Amino acid sequence: MQIFHYQFIHNALFASVLLAVVVGFIGTYIVARRLVFLSGGITHASFGGIGLGWYLGISPILGAAIFAVLSALGFEAITRRRTLREDSAIGLLWALGMAMGVFFVFLTPGYAPNLMSYLFGNILTISHTDITLLLALVVAVGLFFALFYRPILFVAFDSRYAMSQRPTGAMLIDYVLKILVALSIVFSIRAVGIILLISLLTAPANIANLLTRRFLPMVAIAALTALLALLIGLALSYGLNVPSGAAVVLVLVVLYVLTRVAVGMHRVAKCRKQ
Amino acid sequence: MATQLFSLTDVWGGYDGRAVLREVSLHINSDDFIGIIGPNGGGKTTLMRLLLGEIKPMAGQIERNCPTIGYLPQAQQIDREFPITVLEVVLSGLLGQHGLWNRYGREQRNRAMECLSIAGIAHLYGRSIGELSGGQLQRALLCRAMVSDPALLILDEPNTYVDNKFEGELYELLRQLNQRMAIVMVSHDLGTITTYVKTIACVNGTLHYHPSNHITAEQLHGYGCPIQLITHGEVPHTVLQSHS
């Protein structure tokens, strides 16, 4: 148990717990609301911010946060005005973000050593700043859901109806959630990376959805699943010296298949009994 | 005393600069029960979206003096895989009155349960909507529309998924609700419509208001509302009110 003496392991464990909470709430929200593709678009758009941040010499995560929030709000405006098909808009921004990221990284003089860590992430190298940002995000997400759980659920379920009952309130809830989704994406990049992030957000909620069809239980099960996958992924990453993001995603897929099989077998057994 | 909830004067409505509805004038009073008929693409949905405030009129005036509207969408517009329970769906109908900051407590729950009992699905309150049949979902959505006791209830083809048994109950329920609130109902089923509604509006590009529930095939033709009269036995010349 030598490894628990290392500070970076403490950081990684604490970050895993925080990430699991974010994945529980935000993952369940984007899965239930069918925003997975949009979230993928925001994730990749944020790479443009990382590149620009690098080029300008400001914090890449700050650049990513600005890009992610702007693209999330931009999507919202585009869908409301129906100026462009929503999935086309997502596809365009997806590639634009990646292109800008690569463009600015190559413009920046010198070598960009951390590029891989943004694309694939590494929870073992997560810094104090990253953890502080994650902690602030967890507090914000937790507080928002605690205060507005029912309205959030109502707007997510049928935003048209919610808008017809309380137009301003429903719209505000929508916008705040889009911002929280964008920030959740950005603050998770360091741990799992841009390319693999979307599966961390979607797989746990889908595993949870195999076991329950209610929102709050889904949040709880998704968070626990994410924590389990992150811890196993962390162990694999440390033991085999592979990137943690890839390990976590593989663990999640295995967990999904196992849950699916277990639920199927349970159903068959139940039918036989009757 | 009936008060005026809506007053539409020469309203044009449509999308992207193209008018679907032209020169629509309509008054909705607090004791009205208006049946809306018309062909697909005639503008029924656009009219409802104008009333709900989802789109703004391209021209003309809409005066709204209606504090709350309950709305029953077509069941296929609902995402049935969404993780939400029947009780929560009904509670969501209180969002307008109850607001964002207030907790949904015992009082709200009791109101929701009362509606579910009236619709005959109180025992399903804890189920998630993915486990419901089409008819049960429609009942739950009807509960959401009426739980706030709105001044106006808008129903978009309420009888699509409803079984024959509930259809009778549904219209009886609407008749009772109509003592407290105005109802605007879109339906393809002219036979049922003329039995229960008080007046008829034909929507086909524009709106023809027919201040009675007796309507003849010639009148329908004159309004430009070619509606198939679905009847049993001999085809009647005139659709009459049901006799009790």
mmCIF file of C-alpha atoms in Angstrom, chain A residues 29-239:
data_model
loop_
_atom_site.group_PDB
_atom_site.id
_atom_site.type_symbol
_atom_site.label_atom_id
_atom_site.label_comp_id
_atom_site.label_asym_id
_atom_site.label_seq_id
_atom_site.Cartn_x
_atom_site.Cartn_y
_atom_site.Cartn_z
ATOM 1 C CA TYR A 29 -29.110 15.039 -17.767
ATOM 2 C CA ILE A 30 -27.500 14.858 -21.210
ATOM 3 C CA VAL A 31 -28.462 11.217 -21.701
ATOM 4 C CA ALA A 32 -32.075 11.745 -20.618
ATOM 5 C CA ARG A 33 -32.373 14.873 -22.714
ATOM 6 C CA ARG A 34 -30.595 13.327 -25.729
ATOM 7 C CA LEU A 35 -27.816 15.916 -25.743
ATOM 8 C CA VAL A 36 -24.966 13.454 -26.200
ATOM 9 C CA PHE A 37 -24.028 14.559 -29.701
ATOM 10 C CA LEU A 38 -24.285 18.210 -28.685
ATOM 11 C CA SER A 39 -21.981 17.511 -25.730
ATOM 12 C CA GLY A 40 -19.516 15.844 -28.083
ATOM 13 C CA GLY A 41 -19.596 18.990 -30.206
ATOM 14 C CA ILE A 42 -18.966 21.224 -27.200
ATOM 15 C CA THR A 43 -16.106 18.994 -26.063
ATOM 16 C CA HIS A 44 -14.309 19.220 -29.384
ATOM 17 C CA ALA A 45 -15.101 22.895 -29.863
ATOM 18 C CA SER A 46 -13.312 23.560 -26.583
ATOM 19 C CA PHE A 47 -10.068 22.323 -28.133
ATOM 20 C CA GLY A 48 -10.057 25.540 -30.151
ATOM 21 C CA GLY A 49 -9.984 27.395 -26.836
ATOM 22 C CA ILE A 50 -7.100 25.280 -25.595
ATOM 23 C CA GLY A 51 -5.092 26.122 -28.721
ATOM 24 C CA LEU A 52 -5.929 29.797 -28.540
ATOM 25 C CA GLY A 53 -5.130 29.921 -24.823
ATOM 26 C CA TRP A 54 -1.793 28.361 -25.580
ATOM 27 C CA TYR A 55 -1.051 30.821 -28.359
ATOM 28 C CA LEU A 56 -2.010 33.860 -26.280
ATOM 29 C CA GLY A 57 -0.173 32.570 -23.251
ATOM 30 C CA ILE A 58 -3.235 32.406 -21.013
ATOM 31 C CA SER A 59 -4.493 29.311 -19.247
ATOM 32 C CA PRO A 60 -5.630 26.752 -21.866
ATOM 33 C CA ILE A 61 -8.425 25.601 -19.568
ATOM 34 C CA LEU A 62 -9.723 29.175 -19.354
ATOM 35 C CA GLY A 63 -9.686 29.353 -23.152
ATOM 36 C CA ALA A 64 -11.479 26.018 -23.337
ATOM 37 C CA ALA A 65 -14.103 27.171 -20.820
ATOM 38 C CA ILE A 66 -14.836 30.301 -22.851
ATOM 39 C CA PHE A 67 -15.097 28.312 -26.101
ATOM 40 C CA ALA A 68 -17.261 25.623 -24.535
ATOM 41 C CA VAL A 69 -19.729 28.047 -22.938
ATOM 42 C CA LEU A 70 -19.941 30.164 -26.094
ATOM 43 C CA SER A 71 -20.539 27.140 -28.306
ATOM 44 C CA ALA A 72 -23.174 25.752 -25.909
ATOM 45 C CA LEU A 73 -25.049 29.065 -25.921
ATOM 46 C CA GLY A 74 -24.505 29.379 -29.681
ATOM 47 C CA PHE A 75 -26.142 25.988 -30.273
ATOM 48 C CA GLU A 76 -29.050 27.037 -28.088
ATOM 49 C CA ALA A 77 -29.545 30.231 -30.109
ATOM 50 C CA ILE A 78 -29.217 28.396 -33.431
ATOM 51 C CA THR A 79 -31.805 25.777 -32.493
ATOM 52 C CA ARG A 80 -34.198 28.415 -31.201
ATOM 53 C CA ARG A 81 -33.966 30.430 -34.420
ATOM 54 C CA ARG A 82 -33.758 27.356 -36.635
ATOM 55 C CA THR A 83 -31.163 28.990 -38.884
ATOM 56 C CA LEU A 84 -29.275 25.742 -39.410
ATOM 57 C CA ARG A 85 -30.070 22.078 -38.826
ATOM 58 C CA GLU A 86 -28.997 21.331 -35.286
ATOM 59 C CA ASP A 87 -26.886 18.281 -36.088
ATOM 60 C CA SER A 88 -25.186 20.084 -38.966
ATOM 61 C CA ALA A 89 -24.347 22.969 -36.639
ATOM 62 C CA ILE A 90 -22.844 20.513 -34.155
ATOM 63 C CA GLY A 91 -20.815 18.787 -36.866
ATOM 64 C CA LEU A 92 -19.430 22.094 -38.123
ATOM 65 C CA LEU A 93 -18.444 23.382 -34.703
ATOM 66 C CA TRP A 94 -16.946 20.000 -33.808
ATOM 67 C CA ALA A 95 -14.436 20.182 -36.655
ATOM 68 C CA LEU A 96 -13.945 23.940 -36.417
ATOM 69 C CA GLY A 97 -12.868 23.619 -32.785
ATOM 70 C CA MET A 98 -10.377 20.866 -33.546
ATOM 71 C CA ALA A 99 -9.026 22.764 -36.556
ATOM 72 C CA MET A 100 -8.539 25.967 -34.549
ATOM 73 C CA GLY A 101 -6.845 24.021 -31.789
ATOM 74 C CA VAL A 102 -4.329 22.418 -34.139
ATOM 75 C CA PHE A 103 -3.867 25.708 -36.027
ATOM 76 C CA PHE A 104 -2.953 27.744 -32.947
ATOM 77 C CA VAL A 105 -0.818 25.040 -31.386
ATOM 78 C CA PHE A 106 1.289 24.940 -34.547
ATOM 79 C CA LEU A 107 1.489 28.747 -34.668
ATOM 80 C CA THR A 108 2.840 28.817 -31.133
ATOM 81 C CA PRO A 109 6.633 28.903 -31.107
ATOM 82 C CA GLY A 110 8.285 25.969 -29.363
ATOM 83 C CA TYR A 111 6.973 22.533 -28.575
ATOM 84 C CA ALA A 112 3.575 21.964 -26.973
ATOM 85 C CA PRO A 113 4.357 19.131 -24.591
ATOM 86 C CA ASN A 114 0.965 18.796 -22.948
ATOM 87 C CA LEU A 115 -1.110 18.387 -26.080
ATOM 88 C CA MET A 116 -1.542 14.655 -25.623
ATOM 89 C CA SER A 117 -2.715 15.159 -22.067
ATOM 90 C CA TYR A 118 -5.585 17.326 -23.355
ATOM 91 C CA LEU A 119 -6.567 14.848 -26.039
ATOM 92 C CA PHE A 120 -6.367 11.716 -23.906
ATOM 93 C CA GLY A 121 -6.173 13.067 -20.376
ATOM 94 C CA ASN A 122 -4.387 11.684 -17.372
ATOM 95 C CA ILE A 123 -5.975 11.692 -13.975
ATOM 96 C CA LEU A 124 -2.603 10.839 -12.387
ATOM 97 C CA THR A 125 -1.153 14.204 -13.405
ATOM 98 C CA ILE A 126 -4.151 16.255 -12.335
ATOM 99 C CA SER A 127 -3.109 19.451 -10.565
ATOM 100 C CA HIS A 128 -4.343 21.320 -7.513
ATOM 101 C CA THR A 129 -5.889 23.968 -9.750
ATOM 102 C CA ASP A 130 -7.785 21.312 -11.709
ATOM 103 C CA ILE A 131 -9.134 19.874 -8.461
ATOM 104 C CA THR A 132 -10.147 23.290 -7.162
ATOM 105 C CA LEU A 133 -12.045 23.971 -10.390
ATOM 106 C CA LEU A 134 -13.744 20.563 -10.203
ATOM 107 C CA LEU A 135 -14.693 21.168 -6.576
ATOM 108 C CA ALA A 136 -16.238 24.532 -7.428
ATOM 109 C CA LEU A 137 -18.150 22.882 -10.265
ATOM 110 C CA VAL A 138 -19.451 20.114 -8.001
ATOM 111 C CA VAL A 139 -20.689 22.720 -5.520
ATOM 112 C CA ALA A 140 -22.390 24.703 -8.302
ATOM 113 C CA VAL A 141 -24.031 21.665 -9.909
ATOM 114 C CA GLY A 142 -25.097 20.227 -6.550
ATOM 115 C CA LEU A 143 -26.546 23.526 -5.394
ATOM 116 C CA PHE A 144 -28.415 24.117 -8.649
ATOM 117 C CA PHE A 145 -29.983 20.659 -8.592
ATOM 118 C CA ALA A 146 -30.787 20.919 -4.883
ATOM 119 C CA LEU A 147 -32.589 24.227 -5.353
ATOM 120 C CA PHE A 148 -34.301 23.583 -8.680
ATOM 121 C CA TYR A 149 -34.562 19.822 -9.022
ATOM 122 C CA ARG A 150 -38.224 19.701 -10.045
ATOM 123 C CA PRO A 151 -38.141 22.600 -12.509
ATOM 124 C CA ILE A 152 -34.960 21.133 -14.054
ATOM 125 C CA LEU A 153 -36.724 17.805 -14.475
ATOM 126 C CA PHE A 154 -39.868 19.419 -15.909
ATOM 127 C CA VAL A 155 -37.986 21.528 -18.450
ATOM 128 C CA ALA A 156 -35.784 18.604 -19.477
ATOM 129 C CA PHE A 157 -38.777 16.303 -19.921
ATOM 130 C CA ASP A 158 -40.885 18.621 -22.062
ATOM 131 C CA SER A 159 -39.364 22.043 -22.580
ATOM 132 C CA ARG A 160 -42.247 23.064 -24.851
ATOM 133 C CA TYR A 161 -44.765 22.568 -22.079
ATOM 134 C CA ALA A 162 -42.530 24.208 -19.501
ATOM 135 C CA MET A 163 -42.078 27.190 -21.821
ATOM 136 C CA SER A 164 -45.837 27.499 -22.248
ATOM 137 C CA GLN A 165 -46.254 27.629 -18.455
ATOM 138 C CA ARG A 166 -43.273 29.760 -17.421
ATOM 139 C CA PRO A 167 -41.375 31.081 -20.443
ATOM 140 C CA THR A 168 -38.627 33.078 -18.730
ATOM 141 C CA GLY A 169 -38.016 30.609 -15.934
ATOM 142 C CA ALA A 170 -37.834 27.629 -18.270
ATOM 143 C CA MET A 171 -35.440 29.453 -20.578
ATOM 144 C CA LEU A 172 -33.165 30.499 -17.695
ATOM 145 C CA ILE A 173 -33.034 26.923 -16.388
ATOM 146 C CA ASP A 174 -32.135 25.743 -19.876
ATOM 147 C CA TYR A 175 -29.334 28.278 -20.279
ATOM 148 C CA VAL A 176 -27.829 27.679 -16.836
ATOM 149 C CA LEU A 177 -27.815 23.927 -17.466
ATOM 150 C CA LYS A 178 -26.142 24.372 -20.845
ATOM 151 C CA ILE A 179 -23.427 26.441 -19.141
ATOM 152 C CA LEU A 180 -22.995 23.808 -16.420
ATOM 153 C CA VAL A 181 -22.756 21.074 -19.077
ATOM 154 C CA ALA A 182 -20.080 23.090 -20.906
ATOM 155 C CA LEU A 183 -18.075 23.692 -17.713
ATOM 156 C CA SER A 184 -18.405 20.057 -16.657
ATOM 157 C CA ILE A 185 -16.937 19.045 -19.979
ATOM 158 C CA VAL A 186 -14.017 21.464 -19.743
ATOM 159 C CA PHE A 187 -13.105 20.682 -16.142
ATOM 160 C CA SER A 188 -13.136 16.939 -16.897
ATOM 161 C CA ILE A 189 -10.784 17.237 -19.877
ATOM 162 C CA ARG A 190 -7.611 16.947 -17.783
ATOM 163 C CA ALA A 191 -8.773 13.655 -16.318
ATOM 164 C CA VAL A 192 -10.037 11.740 -19.355
ATOM 165 C CA GLY A 193 -9.212 13.885 -22.375
ATOM 166 C CA ILE A 194 -11.268 15.385 -25.163
ATOM 167 C CA ILE A 195 -11.525 12.264 -27.279
ATOM 168 C CA LEU A 196 -12.724 9.949 -24.525
ATOM 169 C CA LEU A 197 -14.731 12.366 -22.402
ATOM 170 C CA ILE A 198 -18.082 11.782 -24.034
ATOM 171 C CA SER A 199 -18.100 8.118 -23.054
ATOM 172 C CA LEU A 200 -17.422 8.988 -19.409
ATOM 173 C CA LEU A 201 -20.459 11.276 -19.510
ATOM 174 C CA THR A 202 -22.785 8.851 -21.308
ATOM 175 C CA ALA A 203 -21.832 5.299 -20.325
ATOM 176 C CA PRO A 204 -22.582 5.526 -16.561
ATOM 177 C CA ALA A 205 -26.007 7.082 -17.147
ATOM 178 C CA ASN A 206 -26.836 4.401 -19.692
ATOM 179 C CA ILE A 207 -25.736 1.666 -17.298
ATOM 180 C CA ALA A 208 -27.931 3.283 -14.647
ATOM 181 C CA ASN A 209 -30.812 3.451 -17.109
ATOM 182 C CA LEU A 210 -30.658 -0.346 -17.465
ATOM 183 C CA LEU A 211 -31.459 -0.565 -13.758
ATOM 184 C CA THR A 212 -33.916 2.300 -13.202
ATOM 185 C CA ARG A 213 -36.198 4.612 -15.142
ATOM 186 C CA ARG A 214 -36.295 7.389 -12.576
ATOM 187 C CA PHE A 215 -34.125 10.461 -12.654
ATOM 188 C CA LEU A 216 -32.647 10.678 -9.133
ATOM 189 C CA PRO A 217 -31.872 6.950 -8.784
ATOM 190 C CA MET A 218 -30.264 7.247 -12.219
ATOM 191 C CA VAL A 219 -28.054 10.077 -10.933
ATOM 192 C CA ALA A 220 -26.983 8.023 -7.908
ATOM 193 C CA ILE A 221 -26.279 4.812 -9.837
ATOM 194 C CA ALA A 222 -24.460 6.708 -12.602
ATOM 195 C CA ALA A 223 -22.244 8.446 -10.040
ATOM 196 C CA LEU A 224 -21.374 5.168 -8.304
ATOM 197 C CA THR A 225 -20.704 3.453 -11.638
ATOM 198 C CA ALA A 226 -18.460 6.296 -12.725
ATOM 199 C CA LEU A 227 -16.563 6.155 -9.426
ATOM 200 C CA LEU A 228 -16.079 2.397 -9.770
ATOM 201 C CA ALA A 229 -14.841 2.738 -13.353
ATOM 202 C CA LEU A 230 -12.531 5.612 -12.454
ATOM 203 C CA LEU A 231 -10.978 3.676 -9.571
ATOM 204 C CA ILE A 232 -10.481 0.506 -11.617
ATOM 205 C CA GLY A 233 -9.162 2.616 -14.496
ATOM 206 C CA LEU A 234 -6.804 4.386 -12.117
ATOM 207 C CA ALA A 235 -5.447 1.072 -10.848
ATOM 208 C CA LEU A 236 -4.968 -0.206 -14.402
ATOM 209 C CA SER A 237 -3.340 3.050 -15.416
ATOM 210 C CA TYR A 238 -0.922 2.920 -12.490
ATOM 211 C CA GLY A 239 -0.221 -0.794 -12.746
#
